[in-house]
Amino acid sequence: MGLMPIMRWTIAAGLILIAVNAHATPGHKLLNHCKSGEGRGLESAIPFGTCLGFASAVMEAMIANGRDERLKVGSSSDAGVEYGYMSGHNACFPVGTNPGDVRNAAKEFLNNNPDKLDGKAVDLVAEALAGAYPCK
């Protein structure tokens, strides 16, 4: 089995774990997944997939919201950028933004803002991505 099928299953497992736990995930719980997913082997694959999948899902939701003219607060004139909006945060993602970069931006933000970790992870990741991918 190659790396891509394993990565797909890892991400799918992480998304299922998030979906099963329907209440709002706090930032500290997502940060724990992001940190424990740094190792090698199967025991770190699920936390890695959870962190990657969560951050990627927030980015995709922001982009989907950004396509809705009713929610659009601002925009970018750059044709190579996808506008995103969520939880009061605007972001402009270069077309083809790497999910690993999105995960790293979210993890770094959570790590650097311990005072915010009791907040909803979805709001914190939106804030992280707005900071990492600002609109010009």
GROMACS .gro file of C-alpha atoms in nm, residues 4-136:
model
  133
    4MET     CA    1  -0.131   0.822  -0.074
    5PRO     CA    2  -0.390   0.554   0.021
    6ILE     CA    3  -0.257   0.555   0.378
    7MET     CA    4  -0.281   0.936   0.391
    8ARG     CA    5  -0.639   0.925   0.256
    9TRP     CA    6  -0.742   0.670   0.519
   10THR     CA    7  -0.569   0.871   0.790
   11ILE     CA    8  -0.751   1.189   0.693
   12ALA     CA    9  -1.081   1.002   0.663
   13ALA     CA   10  -1.036   0.851   1.010
   14GLY     CA   11  -0.959   1.193   1.155
   15LEU     CA   12  -1.267   1.347   0.995
   16ILE     CA   13  -1.484   1.063   1.123
   17LEU     CA   14  -1.354   1.119   1.475
   18ILE     CA   15  -1.439   1.487   1.449
   19ALA     CA   16  -1.786   1.415   1.308
   20VAL     CA   17  -1.867   1.166   1.585
   21ASN     CA   18  -1.790   1.427   1.849
   22ALA     CA   19  -2.050   1.683   1.737
   23HIS     CA   20  -2.003   1.948   2.006
   24ALA     CA   21  -1.761   2.230   1.939
   25THR     CA   22  -1.403   2.112   1.969
   26PRO     CA   23  -1.196   2.338   2.197
   27GLY     CA   24  -0.863   2.472   2.075
   28HIS     CA   25  -0.660   2.279   2.332
   29LYS     CA   26  -0.800   1.948   2.206
   30LEU     CA   27  -0.708   2.030   1.846
   31LEU     CA   28  -0.360   2.140   1.955
   32ASN     CA   29  -0.314   1.805   2.133
   33HIS     CA   30  -0.401   1.625   1.808
   34CYS     CA   31  -0.160   1.846   1.614
   35LYS     CA   32   0.124   1.782   1.861
   36SER     CA   33   0.070   1.407   1.899
   37GLY     CA   34   0.058   1.369   1.522
   38GLU     CA   35   0.423   1.467   1.489
   39GLY     CA   36   0.567   1.120   1.549
   40ARG     CA   37   0.605   0.825   1.317
   41GLY     CA   38   0.392   0.517   1.300
   42LEU     CA   39   0.024   0.441   1.318
   43GLU     CA   40  -0.024   0.586   1.667
   44SER     CA   41   0.053   0.934   1.534
   45ALA     CA   42  -0.129   0.891   1.201
   46ILE     CA   43  -0.480   0.945   1.339
   47PRO     CA   44  -0.396   1.262   1.536
   48PHE     CA   45  -0.204   1.391   1.232
   49GLY     CA   46  -0.504   1.323   1.007
   50THR     CA   47  -0.739   1.484   1.257
   51CYS     CA   48  -0.530   1.801   1.271
   52LEU     CA   49  -0.474   1.812   0.894
   53GLY     CA   50  -0.837   1.733   0.815
   54PHE     CA   51  -0.974   1.987   1.062
   55ALA     CA   52  -0.755   2.272   0.936
   56SER     CA   53  -0.824   2.181   0.572
   57ALA     CA   54  -1.198   2.163   0.637
   58VAL     CA   55  -1.193   2.512   0.791
   59MET     CA   56  -1.006   2.643   0.486
   60GLU     CA   57  -1.258   2.480   0.250
   61ALA     CA   58  -1.551   2.619   0.452
   62MET     CA   59  -1.394   2.966   0.445
   63ILE     CA   60  -1.356   2.944   0.067
   64ALA     CA   61  -1.716   2.822   0.029
   65ASN     CA   62  -1.837   3.114   0.243
   66GLY     CA   63  -1.620   3.350   0.040
   67ARG     CA   64  -1.804   3.246  -0.275
   68ASP     CA   65  -2.135   3.348  -0.118
   69GLU     CA   66  -2.182   3.716  -0.206
   70ARG     CA   67  -2.410   3.767   0.096
   71LEU     CA   68  -2.123   3.686   0.333
   72LYS     CA   69  -1.848   3.866   0.145
   73VAL     CA   70  -1.694   4.137   0.364
   74GLY     CA   71  -1.396   4.212   0.144
   75SER     CA   72  -1.223   4.061  -0.152
   76SER     CA   73  -0.899   4.026  -0.335
   77SER     CA   74  -0.838   4.152  -0.685
   78ASP     CA   75  -0.571   3.885  -0.744
   79ALA     CA   76  -0.704   3.623  -0.987
   80GLY     CA   77  -0.472   3.359  -0.834
   81VAL     CA   78  -0.635   3.388  -0.491
   82GLU     CA   79  -0.947   3.232  -0.342
   83TYR     CA   80  -1.123   3.457  -0.094
   84GLY     CA   81  -1.234   3.302   0.235
   85TYR     CA   82  -1.450   3.420   0.524
   86MET     CA   83  -1.557   3.264   0.854
   87SER     CA   84  -1.621   3.376   1.212
   88GLY     CA   85  -1.543   3.738   1.127
   89HIS     CA   86  -1.207   3.652   0.969
   90ASN     CA   87  -1.107   3.712   0.607
   91ALA     CA   88  -0.834   3.516   0.431
   92CYS     CA   89  -0.703   3.505   0.075
   93PHE     CA   90  -0.565   3.162  -0.015
   94PRO     CA   91  -0.336   3.129  -0.315
   95VAL     CA   92  -0.489   2.879  -0.559
   96GLY     CA   93  -0.342   2.538  -0.478
   97THR     CA   94  -0.268   2.613  -0.111
   98ASN     CA   95  -0.114   2.300   0.045
   99PRO     CA   96  -0.315   2.135   0.327
  100GLY     CA   97   0.011   2.076   0.515
  101ASP     CA   98   0.081   2.450   0.515
  102VAL     CA   99  -0.271   2.516   0.645
  103ARG     CA  100  -0.215   2.260   0.923
  104ASN     CA  101   0.118   2.418   1.015
  105ALA     CA  102  -0.036   2.767   1.028
  106ALA     CA  103  -0.314   2.644   1.257
  107LYS     CA  104  -0.074   2.453   1.483
  108GLU     CA  105   0.163   2.749   1.512
  109PHE     CA  106  -0.124   2.985   1.600
  110LEU     CA  107  -0.262   2.748   1.865
  111ASN     CA  108   0.087   2.697   2.009
  112ASN     CA  109   0.151   3.073   2.025
  113ASN     CA  110  -0.187   3.164   2.178
  114PRO     CA  111  -0.234   2.946   2.488
  115ASP     CA  112  -0.473   3.203   2.637
  116LYS     CA  113  -0.723   3.133   2.355
  117LEU     CA  114  -0.722   2.752   2.370
  118ASP     CA  115  -1.055   2.726   2.554
  119GLY     CA  116  -1.222   2.885   2.251
  120LYS     CA  117  -1.380   2.694   1.964
  121ALA     CA  118  -1.114   2.535   1.746
  122VAL     CA  119  -1.303   2.629   1.429
  123ASP     CA  120  -1.292   3.000   1.522
  124LEU     CA  121  -0.926   2.978   1.623
  125VAL     CA  122  -0.826   2.807   1.299
  126ALA     CA  123  -1.018   3.071   1.100
  127GLU     CA  124  -0.826   3.340   1.291
  128ALA     CA  125  -0.498   3.155   1.229
  129LEU     CA  126  -0.563   3.128   0.857
  130ALA     CA  127  -0.663   3.494   0.833
  131GLY     CA  128  -0.326   3.582   0.985
  132ALA     CA  129  -0.130   3.340   0.769
  133TYR     CA  130  -0.311   3.428   0.444
  134PRO     CA  131  -0.406   3.797   0.473
  135CYS     CA  132  -0.594   3.973   0.195
  136LYS     CA  133  -0.411   4.262   0.033
   0.00000   0.00000   0.00000
